[in-house]
XYZ file of N, CA and C in Angstrom:
321
model
N -24.694 -66.195 -29.376
C -26.102 -66.876 -28.670
C -26.556 -68.247 -29.209
N -27.127 -68.745 -27.583
C -27.456 -69.865 -27.173
C -28.758 -70.444 -28.183
N -29.105 -71.040 -28.405
C -30.368 -71.838 -28.511
C -31.211 -72.415 -27.431
N -32.931 -72.491 -27.327
C -33.175 -72.667 -26.353
C -32.940 -74.479 -26.363
N -32.763 -74.524 -27.433
C -33.030 -76.294 -27.335
C -31.424 -76.848 -26.712
N -30.404 -75.855 -27.398
C -29.365 -76.215 -26.737
C -28.910 -76.549 -24.809
N -29.942 -74.659 -24.824
C -29.528 -75.053 -23.361
C -30.233 -75.566 -22.380
N -31.604 -76.392 -22.845
C -32.759 -77.625 -22.941
C -31.497 -79.008 -22.319
N -30.664 -79.269 -22.983
C -29.637 -80.516 -23.318
C -28.419 -80.075 -22.438
N -28.140 -78.772 -22.224
C -27.005 -78.388 -21.263
C -27.903 -79.111 -19.862
N -28.906 -78.047 -19.515
C -29.549 -78.856 -18.520
C -29.302 -80.514 -17.559
N -29.799 -81.167 -18.829
C -29.472 -82.564 -18.230
C -28.006 -82.974 -17.956
N -27.018 -81.968 -18.633
C -26.030 -82.728 -18.452
C -25.172 -82.087 -16.568
N -25.904 -81.228 -16.236
C -25.242 -80.433 -14.727
C -25.497 -81.747 -13.645
N -24.410 -82.291 -13.093
C -24.821 -83.256 -12.309
C -26.509 -82.763 -11.182
N -26.403 -83.753 -10.384
C -27.150 -83.746 -9.926
C -26.806 -82.348 -8.386
N -25.940 -82.273 -7.995
C -25.542 -82.044 -7.092
C -25.634 -80.329 -7.227
N -25.199 -79.777 -8.788
C -24.885 -79.009 -9.239
C -26.585 -77.858 -8.745
N -27.559 -78.399 -9.464
C -29.091 -78.984 -9.454
C -29.463 -78.496 -8.122
N -29.059 -79.069 -7.121
C -29.695 -79.520 -6.008
C -29.086 -77.866 -4.879
N -27.385 -77.406 -5.112
C -26.801 -75.694 -4.742
C -28.269 -75.209 -5.452
N -28.512 -75.304 -7.099
C -29.360 -74.224 -7.760
C -30.387 -73.996 -6.447
N -30.834 -74.836 -6.206
C -32.446 -74.572 -6.142
C -32.300 -74.356 -4.722
N -31.319 -75.075 -3.592
C -31.577 -74.180 -2.410
C -31.084 -72.981 -2.092
N -30.172 -72.316 -3.114
C -29.961 -70.993 -3.151
C -31.071 -70.101 -3.702
N -31.220 -70.095 -4.642
C -32.716 -69.697 -5.017
C -33.635 -69.951 -3.937
N -34.293 -70.679 -3.139
C -35.256 -70.774 -2.126
C -35.084 -70.052 -1.620
N -33.593 -70.178 -1.023
C -32.831 -69.261 0.216
C -33.196 -67.423 -0.411
N -32.599 -67.213 -1.293
C -33.277 -66.151 -1.916
C -34.632 -65.692 -1.892
N -35.036 -66.219 -2.429
C -36.558 -65.644 -2.237
C -37.194 -66.449 -1.098
N -37.014 -66.635 -0.487
C -37.831 -66.648 1.228
C -37.114 -65.674 1.824
N -37.062 -64.182 1.140
C -37.000 -62.978 1.914
C -38.388 -62.255 1.450
N -38.684 -62.613 0.460
C -39.305 -61.617 0.014
C -40.665 -61.697 0.570
N -41.418 -60.813 0.772
C -42.845 -60.597 1.611
C -43.698 -61.642 0.619
N -44.319 -61.944 1.448
C -45.945 -63.447 0.590
C -46.831 -62.340 0.456
N -48.029 -62.602 -0.792
C -49.321 -62.404 -0.536
C -49.703 -64.061 -0.037
N -50.892 -62.886 0.555
C -50.722 -65.282 1.701
C -52.249 -64.650 1.745
N -53.348 -64.561 1.442
C -54.746 -63.259 1.719
C -55.202 -65.173 2.001
N -56.179 -65.864 2.384
C -56.295 -67.307 2.884
C -57.331 -67.390 0.654
N -58.336 -66.455 0.672
C -58.972 -66.630 -0.670
C -57.974 -66.553 -1.442
N -57.352 -66.054 -2.233
C -56.256 -65.827 -3.311
C -54.921 -66.665 -3.172
N -55.029 -67.817 -1.948
C -53.951 -68.561 -1.475
C -54.456 -70.100 -1.857
N -55.972 -69.851 -1.835
C -56.913 -71.099 -1.962
C -57.275 -71.255 -3.983
N -57.576 -69.808 -4.006
C -58.036 -69.703 -6.187
C -56.174 -70.154 -6.521
N -55.525 -69.409 -6.339
C -53.949 -70.455 -6.435
C -53.840 -71.767 -6.348
N -53.673 -72.547 -5.186
C -53.997 -74.018 -5.180
C -55.074 -74.334 -6.500
N -56.122 -74.292 -6.630
C -57.196 -74.632 -6.928
C -56.795 -74.389 -8.792
N -56.316 -73.591 -9.095
C -55.256 -73.559 -10.389
C -54.531 -74.604 -11.031
N -53.853 -74.198 -9.723
C -52.475 -75.340 -10.416
C -52.233 -76.361 -9.967
N -53.445 -77.261 -9.398
C -53.706 -78.541 -8.925
C -53.650 -78.929 -10.071
N -54.469 -79.460 -10.961
C -54.355 -80.223 -11.874
C -53.301 -79.625 -12.627
N -52.396 -78.833 -13.518
C -51.698 -78.493 -13.550
C -49.944 -79.458 -13.623
N -49.662 -79.797 -12.105
C -48.821 -79.909 -10.936
C -49.328 -81.500 -11.699
N -50.863 -81.967 -11.550
C -50.739 -83.183 -11.370
C -50.581 -84.003 -13.121
N -50.746 -83.044 -14.324
C -50.786 -83.343 -15.220
C -49.593 -83.379 -15.373
N -47.901 -82.342 -14.970
C -46.509 -82.811 -15.089
C -46.682 -84.182 -14.546
N -46.821 -84.180 -13.259
C -46.280 -85.445 -12.768
C -45.240 -84.766 -11.779
N -45.640 -83.744 -11.248
C -44.227 -83.374 -10.505
C -44.533 -84.235 -8.947
N -43.533 -84.906 -8.664
C -43.460 -85.638 -7.591
C -44.472 -84.469 -6.179
N -43.690 -83.108 -6.324
C -44.298 -82.264 -5.225
C -43.825 -80.861 -5.829
N -44.182 -80.064 -4.993
C -44.203 -78.885 -5.478
C -45.123 -77.589 -3.989
N -43.912 -76.635 -4.368
C -44.634 -75.830 -3.207
C -44.823 -74.610 -4.201
N -45.854 -73.909 -3.654
C -46.414 -72.463 -4.655
C -46.308 -71.280 -3.195
N -45.603 -70.276 -3.814
C -45.994 -69.046 -3.353
C -45.815 -68.467 -4.251
N -46.421 -67.239 -3.719
C -46.562 -65.565 -4.227
C -46.408 -64.287 -4.232
N -45.666 -63.991 -4.386
C -44.587 -63.100 -3.703
C -45.362 -61.610 -4.411
N -45.043 -60.670 -2.968
C -44.971 -59.088 -2.969
C -44.597 -58.810 -4.718
N -44.639 -57.957 -5.551
C -44.017 -57.285 -6.295
C -44.570 -57.260 -7.115
N -45.415 -55.785 -7.004
C -46.211 -55.203 -8.419
C -45.270 -55.014 -9.368
N -44.131 -54.670 -9.951
C -43.396 -54.597 -11.266
C -42.823 -55.321 -12.380
N -43.105 -56.775 -11.144
C -43.186 -57.884 -11.488
C -43.360 -58.500 -12.080
N -43.988 -59.373 -13.516
C -44.939 -59.739 -13.670
C -44.554 -61.053 -14.477
N -44.090 -62.126 -13.692
C -43.333 -63.491 -13.457
C -43.802 -64.312 -12.971
N -43.891 -65.211 -13.529
C -44.005 -66.421 -12.288
C -42.712 -67.666 -13.723
N -42.199 -68.444 -12.202
C -41.134 -69.748 -12.647
C -41.348 -70.690 -11.707
N -40.984 -71.694 -12.619
C -41.090 -72.913 -10.967
C -38.932 -73.224 -11.146
N -38.710 -73.508 -9.689
C -37.040 -74.004 -9.733
C -37.332 -75.061 -9.455
N -36.154 -76.236 -9.439
C -35.963 -77.118 -9.120
C -36.709 -77.694 -8.063
N -37.345 -79.091 -7.772
C -37.376 -78.959 -6.992
C -38.777 -78.312 -6.818
N -39.130 -78.463 -7.376
C -41.099 -78.279 -8.107
C -40.820 -76.463 -7.266
N -40.358 -75.502 -6.925
C -40.759 -74.539 -5.629
C -41.431 -74.078 -7.325
N -43.134 -73.308 -6.904
C -43.294 -72.514 -8.429
C -43.932 -70.943 -7.367
N -42.646 -69.976 -8.110
C -42.803 -69.053 -7.457
C -43.738 -68.033 -8.572
N -44.523 -67.155 -8.287
C -45.675 -66.114 -9.365
C -45.367 -64.405 -8.379
N -45.441 -64.363 -9.137
C -44.321 -62.821 -8.607
C -46.187 -61.991 -8.451
N -47.014 -61.599 -7.813
C -47.961 -60.338 -8.252
C -48.356 -59.146 -9.212
N -46.701 -58.793 -9.473
C -46.768 -57.789 -10.482
C -48.311 -58.991 -11.730
N -48.066 -60.352 -12.479
C -48.390 -61.465 -12.769
C -49.402 -61.336 -12.437
N -50.133 -62.075 -11.654
C -51.461 -61.788 -10.946
C -52.283 -60.599 -11.394
N -51.607 -59.091 -10.790
C -52.396 -58.205 -11.310
C -53.141 -57.876 -12.960
N -52.014 -58.222 -13.216
C -52.028 -58.028 -14.872
C -52.615 -59.206 -15.805
N -52.887 -60.412 -15.639
C -53.922 -60.436 -16.390
C -54.932 -60.692 -16.088
N -56.164 -61.448 -17.077
C -57.387 -60.699 -17.086
C -58.460 -61.714 -16.801
N -57.698 -62.850 -17.073
C -58.812 -64.231 -16.478
C -57.658 -65.251 -15.806
N -58.678 -66.101 -15.442
C -57.955 -67.539 -14.663
C -57.279 -67.997 -15.544
N -57.689 -67.745 -16.991
C -57.320 -69.403 -18.378
C -55.826 -68.348 -18.541
N -55.530 -67.398 -18.938
C -54.526 -66.551 -18.930
C -53.020 -67.193 -18.493
N -53.620 -67.362 -16.340
C -52.195 -67.012 -15.653
C -52.193 -69.051 -15.628
N -53.656 -69.720 -15.845
C -52.976 -71.477 -15.898
C -51.819 -71.464 -17.386
N -52.437 -70.972 -18.656
C -51.361 -70.851 -19.133
C -50.187 -70.551 -19.053
N -49.691 -69.009 -18.444
C -48.732 -68.935 -17.882
C -48.058 -69.898 -17.031
N -48.383 -70.537 -16.440
C -47.792 -71.378 -15.290
C -48.003 -72.831 -15.672
N -49.175 -73.070 -16.788
C -48.744 -74.436 -17.620
C -47.148 -74.254 -18.535
N -46.902 -72.912 -18.504
C -45.299 -72.903 -19.666
C -44.129 -72.764 -18.533
N -44.046 -72.098 -17.723
C -43.104 -72.820 -16.881
C -43.121 -73.529 -15.978
N -44.457 -74.976 -15.911
C -44.346 -76.167 -14.635
C -43.656 -76.878 -15.991
N -43.810 -77.197 -17.636
C -43.401 -77.666 -17.936
C -41.869 -77.842 -18.898
């Protein structure tokens, strides 16, 4: 079993070309998923995530909320692609909880 610290260090050893390929493949895969794109929800998510992105000093980012009620998760892919699944949004009770999850993923 690998420790989280070992995995974090291993990421730094991967060639940039590998990370770019990983980004392209993941973005392509998730582009097939339907999005939740109600204007009020999109605005709320952008308002929530903008300060987190600024603190993390991400040079650029994209945010997608994907439909999938059974998936309660979020992730940040290489290149600043932030993916949030609908199940997570529906499961949390407060904006602060979602902010905490997203801060963890962005870090």
